[in-house]
Rosetta silent file (secondary structure, phi, psi, omega in degrees, C-alpha in Angstrom):
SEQUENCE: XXXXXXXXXXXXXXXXXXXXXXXXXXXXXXXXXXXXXXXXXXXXXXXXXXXXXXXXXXXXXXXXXXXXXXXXXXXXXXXXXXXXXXXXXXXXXXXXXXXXXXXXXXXXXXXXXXXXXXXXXXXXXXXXXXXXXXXXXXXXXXXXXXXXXXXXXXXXXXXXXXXXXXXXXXXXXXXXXXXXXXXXXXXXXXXXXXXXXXXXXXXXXXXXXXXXXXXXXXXXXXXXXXXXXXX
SCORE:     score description
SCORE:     0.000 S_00000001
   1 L     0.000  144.215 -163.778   10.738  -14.051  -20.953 S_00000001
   2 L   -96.590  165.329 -173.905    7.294  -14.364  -19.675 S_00000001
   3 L  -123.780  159.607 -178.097    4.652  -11.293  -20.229 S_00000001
   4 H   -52.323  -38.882 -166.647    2.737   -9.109  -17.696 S_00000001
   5 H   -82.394  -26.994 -161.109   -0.393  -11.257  -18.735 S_00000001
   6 H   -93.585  -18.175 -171.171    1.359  -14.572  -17.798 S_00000001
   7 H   -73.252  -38.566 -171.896    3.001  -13.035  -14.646 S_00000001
   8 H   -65.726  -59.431  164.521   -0.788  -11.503  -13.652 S_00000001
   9 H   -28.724  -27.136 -176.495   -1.891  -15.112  -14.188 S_00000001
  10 H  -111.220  -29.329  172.814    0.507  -16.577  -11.884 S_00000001
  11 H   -53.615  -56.749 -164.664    0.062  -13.942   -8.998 S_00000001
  12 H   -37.319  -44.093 -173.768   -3.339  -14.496   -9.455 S_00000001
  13 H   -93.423    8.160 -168.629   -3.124  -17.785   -8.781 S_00000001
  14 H   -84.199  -31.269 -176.948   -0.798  -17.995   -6.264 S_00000001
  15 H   -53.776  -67.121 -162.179   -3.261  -15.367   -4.556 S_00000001
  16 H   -60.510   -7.363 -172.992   -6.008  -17.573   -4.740 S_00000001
  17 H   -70.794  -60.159 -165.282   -3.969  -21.125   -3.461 S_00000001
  18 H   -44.892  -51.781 -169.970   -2.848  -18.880   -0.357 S_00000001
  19 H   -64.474  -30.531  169.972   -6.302  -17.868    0.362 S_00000001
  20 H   -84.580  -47.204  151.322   -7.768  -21.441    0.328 S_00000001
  21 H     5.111  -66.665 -173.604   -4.576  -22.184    2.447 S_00000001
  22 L  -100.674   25.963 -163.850   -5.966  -19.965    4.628 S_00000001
  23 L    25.697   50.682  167.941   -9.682  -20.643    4.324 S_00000001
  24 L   -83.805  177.726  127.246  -10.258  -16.995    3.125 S_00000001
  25 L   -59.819  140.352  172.667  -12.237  -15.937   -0.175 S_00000001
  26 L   -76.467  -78.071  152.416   -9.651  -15.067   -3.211 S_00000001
  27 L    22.767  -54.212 -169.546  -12.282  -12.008   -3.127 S_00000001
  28 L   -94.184   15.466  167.807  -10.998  -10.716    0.038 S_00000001
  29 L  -139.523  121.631 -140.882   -7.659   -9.891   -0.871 S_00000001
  30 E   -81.328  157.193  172.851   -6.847   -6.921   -2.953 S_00000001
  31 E  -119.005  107.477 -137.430   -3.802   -7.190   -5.655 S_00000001
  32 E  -138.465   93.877  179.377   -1.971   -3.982   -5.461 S_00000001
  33 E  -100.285  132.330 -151.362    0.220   -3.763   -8.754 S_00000001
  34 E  -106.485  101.157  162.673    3.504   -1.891   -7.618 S_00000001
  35 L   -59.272  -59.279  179.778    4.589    0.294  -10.750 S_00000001
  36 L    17.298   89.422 -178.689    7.471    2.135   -9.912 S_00000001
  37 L   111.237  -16.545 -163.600   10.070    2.315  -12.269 S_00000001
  38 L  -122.666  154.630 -146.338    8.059    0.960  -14.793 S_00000001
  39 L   -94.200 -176.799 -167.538    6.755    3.098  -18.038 S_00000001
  40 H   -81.779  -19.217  171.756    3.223    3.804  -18.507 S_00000001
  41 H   -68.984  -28.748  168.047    2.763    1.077  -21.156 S_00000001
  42 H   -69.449  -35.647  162.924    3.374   -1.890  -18.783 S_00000001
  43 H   -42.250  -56.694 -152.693    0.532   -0.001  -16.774 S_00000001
  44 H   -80.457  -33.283 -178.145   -1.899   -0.159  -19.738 S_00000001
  45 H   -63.287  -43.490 -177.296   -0.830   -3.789  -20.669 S_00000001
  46 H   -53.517  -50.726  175.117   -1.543   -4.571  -16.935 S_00000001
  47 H   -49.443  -42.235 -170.479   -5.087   -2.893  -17.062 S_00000001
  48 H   -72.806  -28.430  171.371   -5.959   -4.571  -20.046 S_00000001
  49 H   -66.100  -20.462  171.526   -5.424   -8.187  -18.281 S_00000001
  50 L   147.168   -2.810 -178.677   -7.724   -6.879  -15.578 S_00000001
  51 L   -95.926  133.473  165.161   -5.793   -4.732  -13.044 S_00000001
  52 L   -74.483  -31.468 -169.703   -6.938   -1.566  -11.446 S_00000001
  53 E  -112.369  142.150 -164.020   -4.782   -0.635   -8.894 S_00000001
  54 E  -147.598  151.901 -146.415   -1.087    0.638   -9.461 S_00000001
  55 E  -123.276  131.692  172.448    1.030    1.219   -6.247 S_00000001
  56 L  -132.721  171.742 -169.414    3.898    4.387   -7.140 S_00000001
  57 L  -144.126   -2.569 -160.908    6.527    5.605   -4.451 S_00000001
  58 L  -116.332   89.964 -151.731    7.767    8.189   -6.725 S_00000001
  59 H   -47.209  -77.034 -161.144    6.045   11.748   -6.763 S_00000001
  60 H   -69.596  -17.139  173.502    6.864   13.042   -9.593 S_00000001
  61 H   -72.959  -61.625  173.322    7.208    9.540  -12.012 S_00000001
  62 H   -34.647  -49.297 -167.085    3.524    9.122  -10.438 S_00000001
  63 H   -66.734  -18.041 -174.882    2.321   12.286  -11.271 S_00000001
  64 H   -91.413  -44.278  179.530    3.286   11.611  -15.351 S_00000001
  65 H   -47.524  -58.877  177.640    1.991    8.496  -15.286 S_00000001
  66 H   -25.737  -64.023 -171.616   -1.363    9.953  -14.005 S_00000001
  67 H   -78.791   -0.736  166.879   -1.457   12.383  -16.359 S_00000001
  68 H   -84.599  -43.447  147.219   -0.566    9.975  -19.331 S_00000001
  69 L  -117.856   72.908 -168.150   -2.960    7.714  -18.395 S_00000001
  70 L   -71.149   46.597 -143.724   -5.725    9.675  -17.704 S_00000001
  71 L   159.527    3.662  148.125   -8.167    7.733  -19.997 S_00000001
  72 L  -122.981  145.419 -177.813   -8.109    4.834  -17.999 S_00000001
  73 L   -68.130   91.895 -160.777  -10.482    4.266  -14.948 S_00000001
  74 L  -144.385  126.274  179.125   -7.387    3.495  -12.660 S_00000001
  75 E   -71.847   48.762 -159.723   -6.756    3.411   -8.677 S_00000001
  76 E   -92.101  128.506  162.718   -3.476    4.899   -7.751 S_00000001
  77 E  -103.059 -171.634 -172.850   -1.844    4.537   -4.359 S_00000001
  78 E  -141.609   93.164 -135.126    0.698    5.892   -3.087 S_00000001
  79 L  -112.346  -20.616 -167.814    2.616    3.968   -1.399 S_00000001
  80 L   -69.814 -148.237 -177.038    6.525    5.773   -0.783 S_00000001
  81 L   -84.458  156.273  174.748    7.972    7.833    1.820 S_00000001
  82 L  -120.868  113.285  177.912    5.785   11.688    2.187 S_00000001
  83 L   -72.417  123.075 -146.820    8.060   14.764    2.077 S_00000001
  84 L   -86.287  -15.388 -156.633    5.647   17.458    4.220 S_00000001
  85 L  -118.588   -7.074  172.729    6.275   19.880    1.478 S_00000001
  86 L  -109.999   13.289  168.310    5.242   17.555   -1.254 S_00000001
  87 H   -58.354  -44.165 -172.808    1.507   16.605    0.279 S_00000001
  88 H   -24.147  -71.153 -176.778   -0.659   18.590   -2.067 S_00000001
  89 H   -55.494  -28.336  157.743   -0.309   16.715   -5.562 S_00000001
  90 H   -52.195  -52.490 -161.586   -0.945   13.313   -3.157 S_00000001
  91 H   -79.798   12.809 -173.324   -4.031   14.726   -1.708 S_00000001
  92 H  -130.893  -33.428  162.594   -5.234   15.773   -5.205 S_00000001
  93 H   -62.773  -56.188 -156.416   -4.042   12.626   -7.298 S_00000001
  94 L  -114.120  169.385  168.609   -4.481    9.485   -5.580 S_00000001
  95 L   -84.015  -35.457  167.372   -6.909    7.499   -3.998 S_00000001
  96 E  -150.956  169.641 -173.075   -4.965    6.263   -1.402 S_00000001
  97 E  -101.298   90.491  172.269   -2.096    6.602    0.828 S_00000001
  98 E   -84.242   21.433  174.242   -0.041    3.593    2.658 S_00000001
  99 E  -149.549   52.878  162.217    2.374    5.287    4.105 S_00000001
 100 E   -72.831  131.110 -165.082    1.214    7.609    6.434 S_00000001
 101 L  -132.584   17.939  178.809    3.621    7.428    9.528 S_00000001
 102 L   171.140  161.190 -151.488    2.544   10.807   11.933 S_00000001
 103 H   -87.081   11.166  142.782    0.002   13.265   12.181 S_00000001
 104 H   -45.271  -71.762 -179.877    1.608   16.142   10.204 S_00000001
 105 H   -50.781  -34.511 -139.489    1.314   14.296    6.884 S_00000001
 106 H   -81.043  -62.957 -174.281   -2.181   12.746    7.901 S_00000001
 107 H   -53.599  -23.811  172.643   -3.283   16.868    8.546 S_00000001
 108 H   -58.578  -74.176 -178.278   -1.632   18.211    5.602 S_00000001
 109 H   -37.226  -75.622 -169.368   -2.954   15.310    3.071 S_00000001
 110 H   -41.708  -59.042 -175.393   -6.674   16.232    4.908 S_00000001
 111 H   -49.953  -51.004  170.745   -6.580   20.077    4.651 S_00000001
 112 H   -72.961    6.511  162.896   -5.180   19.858    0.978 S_00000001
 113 L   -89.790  123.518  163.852   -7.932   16.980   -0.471 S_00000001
 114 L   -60.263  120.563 -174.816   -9.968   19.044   -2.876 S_00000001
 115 L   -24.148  -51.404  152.785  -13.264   19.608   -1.614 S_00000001
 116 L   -54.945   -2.046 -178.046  -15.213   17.827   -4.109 S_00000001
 117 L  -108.445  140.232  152.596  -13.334   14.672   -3.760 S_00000001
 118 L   -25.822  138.976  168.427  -14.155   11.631   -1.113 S_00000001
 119 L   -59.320  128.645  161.909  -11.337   11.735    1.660 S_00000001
 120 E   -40.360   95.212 -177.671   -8.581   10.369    0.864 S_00000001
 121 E   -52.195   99.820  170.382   -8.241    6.483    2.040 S_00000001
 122 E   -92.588  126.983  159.182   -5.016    6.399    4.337 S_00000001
 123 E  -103.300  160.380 -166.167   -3.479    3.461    6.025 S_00000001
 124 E   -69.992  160.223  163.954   -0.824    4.384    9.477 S_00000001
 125 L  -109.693  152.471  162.738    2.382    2.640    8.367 S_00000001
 126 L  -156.861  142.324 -152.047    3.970    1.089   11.212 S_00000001
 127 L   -97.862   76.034 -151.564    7.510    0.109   11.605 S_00000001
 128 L   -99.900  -18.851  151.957    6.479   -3.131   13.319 S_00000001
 129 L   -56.608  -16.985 -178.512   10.139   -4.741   12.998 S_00000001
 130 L    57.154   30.464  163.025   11.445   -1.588   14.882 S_00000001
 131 L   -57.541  103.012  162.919   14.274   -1.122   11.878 S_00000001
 132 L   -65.576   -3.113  168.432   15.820    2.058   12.324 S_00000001
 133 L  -109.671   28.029  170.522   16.337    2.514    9.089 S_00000001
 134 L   -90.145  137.596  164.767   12.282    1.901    8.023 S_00000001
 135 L   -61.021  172.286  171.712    9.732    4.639    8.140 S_00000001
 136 L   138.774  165.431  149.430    6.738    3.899   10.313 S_00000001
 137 L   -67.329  130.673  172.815    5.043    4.481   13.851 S_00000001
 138 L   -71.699  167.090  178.533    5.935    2.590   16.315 S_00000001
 139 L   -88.661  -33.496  137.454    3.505    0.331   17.487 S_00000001
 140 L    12.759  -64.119  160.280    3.023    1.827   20.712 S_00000001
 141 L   -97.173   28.119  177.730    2.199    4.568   19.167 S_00000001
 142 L   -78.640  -43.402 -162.387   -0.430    3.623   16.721 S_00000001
 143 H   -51.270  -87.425  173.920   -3.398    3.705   19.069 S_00000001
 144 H   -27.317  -27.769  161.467   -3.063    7.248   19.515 S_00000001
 145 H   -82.511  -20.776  172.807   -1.949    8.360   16.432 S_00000001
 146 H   -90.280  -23.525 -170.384   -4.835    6.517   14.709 S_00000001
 147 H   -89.082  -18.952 -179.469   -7.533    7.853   16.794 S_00000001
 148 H   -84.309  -25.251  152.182   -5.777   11.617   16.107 S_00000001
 149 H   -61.678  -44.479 -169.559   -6.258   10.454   12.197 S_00000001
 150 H   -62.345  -30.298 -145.956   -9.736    8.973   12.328 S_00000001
 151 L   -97.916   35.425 -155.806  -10.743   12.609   13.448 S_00000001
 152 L  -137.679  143.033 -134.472   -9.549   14.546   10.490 S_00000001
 153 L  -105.000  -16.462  175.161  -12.145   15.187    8.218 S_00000001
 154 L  -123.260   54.945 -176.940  -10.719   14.915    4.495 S_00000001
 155 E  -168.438  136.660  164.418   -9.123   11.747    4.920 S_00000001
 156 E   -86.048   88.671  166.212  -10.553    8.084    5.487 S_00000001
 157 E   -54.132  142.975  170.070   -8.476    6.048    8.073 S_00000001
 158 E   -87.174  -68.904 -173.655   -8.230    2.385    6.872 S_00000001
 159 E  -172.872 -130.430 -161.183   -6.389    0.095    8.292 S_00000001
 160 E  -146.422  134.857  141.636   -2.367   -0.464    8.840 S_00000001
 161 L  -139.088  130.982 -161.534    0.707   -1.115    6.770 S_00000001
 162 L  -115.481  165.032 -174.619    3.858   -2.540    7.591 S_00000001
 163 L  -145.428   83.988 -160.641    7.118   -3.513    5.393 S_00000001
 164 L   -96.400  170.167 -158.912    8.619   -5.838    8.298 S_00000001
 165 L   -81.117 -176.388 -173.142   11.802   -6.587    8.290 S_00000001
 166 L   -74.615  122.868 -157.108   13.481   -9.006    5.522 S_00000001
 167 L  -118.291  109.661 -171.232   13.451  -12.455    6.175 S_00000001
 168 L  -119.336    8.968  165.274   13.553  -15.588    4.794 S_00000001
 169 L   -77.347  114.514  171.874   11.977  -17.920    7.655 S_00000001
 170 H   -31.692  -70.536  178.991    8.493  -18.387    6.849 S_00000001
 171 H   -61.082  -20.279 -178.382    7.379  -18.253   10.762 S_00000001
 172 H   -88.529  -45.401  140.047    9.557  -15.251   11.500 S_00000001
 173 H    -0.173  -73.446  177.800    7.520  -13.987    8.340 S_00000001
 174 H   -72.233  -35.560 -165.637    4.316  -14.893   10.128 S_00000001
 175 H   -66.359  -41.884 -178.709    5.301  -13.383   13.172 S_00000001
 176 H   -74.178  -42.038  142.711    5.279   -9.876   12.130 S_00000001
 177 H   -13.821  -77.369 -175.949    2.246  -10.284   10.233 S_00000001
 178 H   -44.072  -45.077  174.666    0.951  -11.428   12.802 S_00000001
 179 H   -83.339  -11.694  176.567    1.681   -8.693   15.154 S_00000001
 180 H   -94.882  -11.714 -174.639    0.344   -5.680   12.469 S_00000001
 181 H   -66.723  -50.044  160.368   -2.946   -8.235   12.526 S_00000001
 182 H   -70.792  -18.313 -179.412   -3.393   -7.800   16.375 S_00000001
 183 H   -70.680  -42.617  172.980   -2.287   -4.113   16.627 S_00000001
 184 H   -72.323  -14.013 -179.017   -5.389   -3.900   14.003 S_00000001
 185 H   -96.475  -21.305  163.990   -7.909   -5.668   15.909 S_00000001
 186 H   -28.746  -55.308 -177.256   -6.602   -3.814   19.072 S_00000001
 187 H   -70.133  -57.057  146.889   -7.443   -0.642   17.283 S_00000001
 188 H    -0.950  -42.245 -155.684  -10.744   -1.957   16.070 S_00000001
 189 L   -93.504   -9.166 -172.536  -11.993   -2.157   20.041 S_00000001
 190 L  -108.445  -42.932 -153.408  -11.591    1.993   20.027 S_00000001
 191 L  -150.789   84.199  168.405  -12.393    2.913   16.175 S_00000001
 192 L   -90.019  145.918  166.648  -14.427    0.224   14.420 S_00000001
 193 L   133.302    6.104  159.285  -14.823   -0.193   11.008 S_00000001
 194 L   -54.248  115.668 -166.484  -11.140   -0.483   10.188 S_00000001
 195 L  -131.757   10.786 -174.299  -10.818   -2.957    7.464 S_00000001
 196 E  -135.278  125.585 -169.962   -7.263   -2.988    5.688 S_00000001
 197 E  -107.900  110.520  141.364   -4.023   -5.062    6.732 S_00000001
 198 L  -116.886  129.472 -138.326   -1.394   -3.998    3.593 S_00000001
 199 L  -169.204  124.482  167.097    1.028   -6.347    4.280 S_00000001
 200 L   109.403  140.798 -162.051    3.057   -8.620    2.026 S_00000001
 201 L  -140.419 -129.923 -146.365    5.293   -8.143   -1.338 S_00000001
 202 L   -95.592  -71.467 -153.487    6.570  -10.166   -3.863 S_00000001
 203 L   -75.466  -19.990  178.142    8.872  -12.487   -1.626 S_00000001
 204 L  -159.369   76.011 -176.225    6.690  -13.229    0.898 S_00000001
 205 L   -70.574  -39.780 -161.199    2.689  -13.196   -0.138 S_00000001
 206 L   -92.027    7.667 -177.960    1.891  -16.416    1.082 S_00000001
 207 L  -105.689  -45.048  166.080    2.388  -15.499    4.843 S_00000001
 208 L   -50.064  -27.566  171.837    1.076  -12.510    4.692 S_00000001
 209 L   -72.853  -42.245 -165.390   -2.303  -14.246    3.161 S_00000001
 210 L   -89.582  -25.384 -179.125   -2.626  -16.612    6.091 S_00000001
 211 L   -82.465    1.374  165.804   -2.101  -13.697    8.366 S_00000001
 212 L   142.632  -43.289 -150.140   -4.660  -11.679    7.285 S_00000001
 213 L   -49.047  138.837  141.880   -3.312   -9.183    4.672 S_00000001
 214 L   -55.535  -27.660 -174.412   -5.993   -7.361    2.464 S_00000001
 215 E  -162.240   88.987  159.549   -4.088   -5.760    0.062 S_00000001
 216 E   -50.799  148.015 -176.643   -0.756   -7.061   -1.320 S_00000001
 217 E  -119.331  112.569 -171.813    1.684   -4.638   -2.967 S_00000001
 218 E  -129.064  111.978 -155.649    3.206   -6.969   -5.716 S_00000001
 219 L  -140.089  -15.469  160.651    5.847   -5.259   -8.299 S_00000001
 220 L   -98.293  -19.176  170.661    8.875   -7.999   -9.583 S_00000001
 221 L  -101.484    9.086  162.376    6.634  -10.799  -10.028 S_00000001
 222 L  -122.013   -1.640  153.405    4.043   -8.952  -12.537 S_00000001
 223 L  -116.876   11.134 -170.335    6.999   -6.639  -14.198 S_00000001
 224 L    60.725  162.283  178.534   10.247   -8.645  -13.518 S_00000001
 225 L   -17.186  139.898  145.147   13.580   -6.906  -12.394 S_00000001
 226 L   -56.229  129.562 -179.798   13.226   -3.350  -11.695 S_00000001
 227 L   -87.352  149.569  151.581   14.070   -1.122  -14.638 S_00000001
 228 L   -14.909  137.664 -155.298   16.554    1.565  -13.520 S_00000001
 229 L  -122.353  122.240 -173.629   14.660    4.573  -11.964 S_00000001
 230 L   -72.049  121.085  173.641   15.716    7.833  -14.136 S_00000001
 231 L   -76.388    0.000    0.000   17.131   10.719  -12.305 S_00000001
């Protein structure tokens, strides 16, 4: 069985093929390692090969981890679905938020970031496959909902993230991609200074690379198989 350093090693480098692929910088695309499920020691193994950023979906799993490893200089998103009644410990934990998907959470998250901290980086999620069973914005209804976000004062709009739907044609892949990549420069022409497409997983990185993404969320190919998630 291969280890989190040989697994980091091969994302890495798959990152960086994609990127020349796409005549990008390896530099310009973010590695986002997606913990979930996984104990706090494969975090610390991960940090010590070189990673900062750890992606959780899981309030309350997050919240131990946090507090376990509190004695490492570490970047936690937040990446799962947001229960209205569970914003607080988000707007007081992490740095950022992917999965904002309406302007309830977005106002909550602001009002509840402790004063002393930077605003809270969010990107809009948008449901850009139009899956009824995905979370998300429509895209339709991104402009407006991003410009109702930008204006809120303890929270940093970002960018966009999508989860499109599952696929295994490359170009169908690209397509979607493609489409949160124009929604973002669209938005760009009202409220520049947007800068983040997270976009892209495990299964399908290398499309997501030529299409733009900034910040991959990558979590079975730098821990293997999801362990069991304890109720």
């Amino acid at each position: 069985m291969t280890s989190i350093s040989e697994n980091i090693d091969q994302v890495s480098a798959q990152i960086a093929k994609a990127c020349h692929l796409a005549g990008r910088s390896s530099d310009s695309v973010s590695l986002l390692a997606v913990s979930k499920t996984r104990p706090a020691e494969d975090i610390r193994a991960a940090y010590a090969c070189g990673l900062i950023r750890f992606g959780e979906n899981y309030l309350q799993e997050a919240l131990d981890k946090i507090e376990q490893l509190s004695d490492l200089p570490l970047e936690w998103h937040f990446i799962g679905p947001i229960q209205s009644n569970k914003t607080r410990p988000i707007a007081e934990q992490f740095d950022w938020v992917h999965s904002v998907d309406r302007f309830k959470i977005g106002q909550r998250l602001s009002d509840q970031r402790p004063p002393g901290m930077a605003p809270l980086n969010i990107c809009l999620q948008v449901n850009i496959s139009r899956e009824e069973s995905k979370s998300g914005c429509l895209p339709e209804e991104a402009p407006a909902l991003a410009r109702q976000l930008s204006a809120l004062p303890g929270i940093r709009l970002r960018g966009l993230m999508a989860i499109p739907k599952a696929s295994d044609d490359e170009q169908e892949q690209r397509r979607a991609f493609a489409d949160l990549r124009h929604l973002l420069q669209q938005l760009n022409s009202d409220l520049p200074g947007l800068d983040t497409l997270s976009m892209g997983m495990s299964g399908d990185l290398n499309p997501a690379i030529a299409e733009g993404a900034t910040i991959v969320r990558i979590g079975t190919a730098l821990f293997g198989a999801r362990a069991p998630k304890n109720a």
